[in-house]
Amino acid sequence: MANDKMDIETAEANLKAMAHSEQHYFNSYNHHGIHEEMLKDEVRTRSYMNAIVQNPHIFKDKVVLDVGCGTAILSMFAAKAGAKHVIGVDMSTIIFKAREIVECNGLSDKITLIQGKMEEIELPFPKVDIIISEWMGYFLLYESMLDTVLYARDRYLNPDGLIFPDKATIFLCGIEDGDYKDEKIGFWDNVYGFDYTPLKATALCEPLVDTVEMKAAVTDPTAVLTLDLYKCTVEDLAFSVPFKITARRDDFIHALVAWFDIDFTACHKTIRFSTGPHTKYTHWKQTVFYLKDVLTVQQGEEVECNMLVKPNEKNRRDLDIKIDYKFDAQDALRKAEGTCEFKMC
Ligand SMILES: C[S@@+](CC[C@H](N)C(=O)[O-])C[C@H]1O[C@@H](n2cnc3c(N)ncnc32)[C@H](O)[C@@H]1O
């Protein structure tokens, strides 16, 4: 017990020595509340459970690395699936609770939990057979935890090793969102009789993480980024991609909404879950990017867009996002063109 107390004190001191943004990030995972939210996200946690527990023929006798193990839920799934040994790594102090949880479940001989930053610790195995990790942030890439998984892959994964999950795709579509845009953005035009428009620009710059109803979708979805976790590099996480959205009906487009799908293709039968508006709620919700213009579109018309995404230079965990749109409608009054810059922080 005295040893554990010392470990926790050392971990807290190490956290305090980190850059402020890193402290803020890891401290957010110290509290049980955020883990409760993730564990209660059934779409997320059951997909991982099924991908691991339904594939004992893949996990049997393998050495497994759980990158960012949190409360060790994925580590315990892997142990249950027959892994020879599981190593869980987490910088946050939640890992001390994870050790108790692993012990309560009689899995301490199968699971080793290491407190520290993945990039700084040394694993007790030179190589691992399987990497499991739940690294996805809002809009998939916010928080940049994928960098850490790619580091673990390059440093520790056997050449024929597996990654769970191994594929991620970001989708976008145009939505009608007049009422909510008015509530969130138009609100600043008149606040108790005062002109608050200086805050309107700020509000427009922040993508909104919220649930979007399927009926709001005005265009078909389009994939803007697909990541193959066996091959992608940190450089691929900054990208600029042109894309088109096509109107399904006559309507107005106030915003683009983004979500992501996750695939575990190494399973016997691919397991996939989506965080889109067309399916069950997840704690990632969707991410809404309001456009400056309202686009008045007719069924079949296309809007040409480009999305640029890159980690912020000062804080890699934040994202700078730029959306260009050009709507070349037949009648001049409906034509629109613009650029919107967003910061996710
Ligand atoms: C999204 S949570 C997932 C927790 C757990 N795997 C689960 O599925 O419930 C990500 C965890 O990764 C940890 N983490 C992120 N980056 C890390 C790094 N570079 N080194 C160690 N831990 C990290 C965080 O502290 C956090 O607990």
XYZ file of C-alpha atoms and ligand atoms in Angstrom, residues 18 22 25-30 34-35 38-39 44-45 48 66-75 77 89-95 114-121 132-137 143-149 283-284 317, ligand 1:
84
model
C 4.614 18.180 -18.211
C -0.333 17.783 -21.723
C -5.089 16.326 -21.289
C -3.872 13.558 -18.983
C -5.508 15.042 -15.872
C -8.855 14.840 -17.652
C -8.415 11.048 -17.623
C -7.531 10.916 -13.898
C -14.768 10.301 -18.127
C -14.147 6.536 -17.929
C -16.672 5.755 -22.209
C -17.586 2.449 -20.554
C -17.980 1.754 -28.443
C -17.306 -0.722 -25.649
C -14.285 -3.627 -28.785
C -3.201 -1.916 -24.762
C -2.172 1.643 -25.642
C -3.874 4.066 -23.225
C -5.510 1.349 -21.136
C -7.542 3.644 -18.822
C -9.514 1.334 -16.506
C -8.032 -1.717 -18.317
C -11.307 -2.803 -19.885
C -9.674 -3.720 -23.220
C -6.793 -5.444 -21.424
C -11.159 -8.453 -22.763
C 0.065 1.559 -20.531
C -1.458 4.811 -19.312
C -0.042 8.130 -18.184
C -3.081 9.074 -16.123
C -3.430 8.108 -12.484
C -6.586 6.113 -13.322
C -4.123 3.279 -13.942
C 2.598 0.409 -16.573
C 2.081 4.005 -15.545
C 3.824 6.417 -17.879
C 3.819 7.989 -21.283
C 3.840 5.377 -24.024
C 6.599 7.280 -25.792
C 8.814 7.298 -22.687
C 8.413 3.916 -21.003
C -5.435 -2.782 -29.023
C -6.316 0.848 -28.414
C -9.243 3.195 -28.162
C -7.637 6.410 -29.326
C -10.429 8.209 -31.173
C -11.298 11.793 -30.260
C -6.554 15.026 -29.065
C -4.075 13.390 -31.502
C -3.817 10.157 -29.566
C -3.362 8.278 -32.815
C 0.218 9.638 -32.896
C 0.863 7.507 -29.808
C -0.616 4.348 -31.358
C -20.315 9.814 -26.735
C -18.469 11.202 -29.796
C -3.766 18.047 -29.591
C -9.941 7.313 -24.797
S -9.177 6.711 -23.337
C -9.411 4.969 -23.492
C -9.328 4.218 -22.177
C -9.582 2.722 -22.257
N -8.697 2.083 -23.196
C -11.007 2.406 -22.615
O -11.246 1.936 -23.725
O -11.910 2.634 -21.801
C -7.491 6.952 -23.740
C -6.509 6.732 -22.597
O -5.194 6.805 -23.168
C -4.328 7.455 -22.268
N -3.223 8.021 -23.080
C -3.331 8.875 -24.122
N -2.133 9.160 -24.643
C -1.220 8.448 -23.924
C 0.196 8.324 -23.966
N 0.908 8.992 -24.873
N 0.809 7.528 -23.065
C 0.079 6.864 -22.120
N -1.270 6.958 -22.022
C -1.905 7.721 -22.913
C -5.218 8.492 -21.573
O -4.666 8.848 -20.325
C -6.541 7.752 -21.472
O -6.677 7.089 -20.238
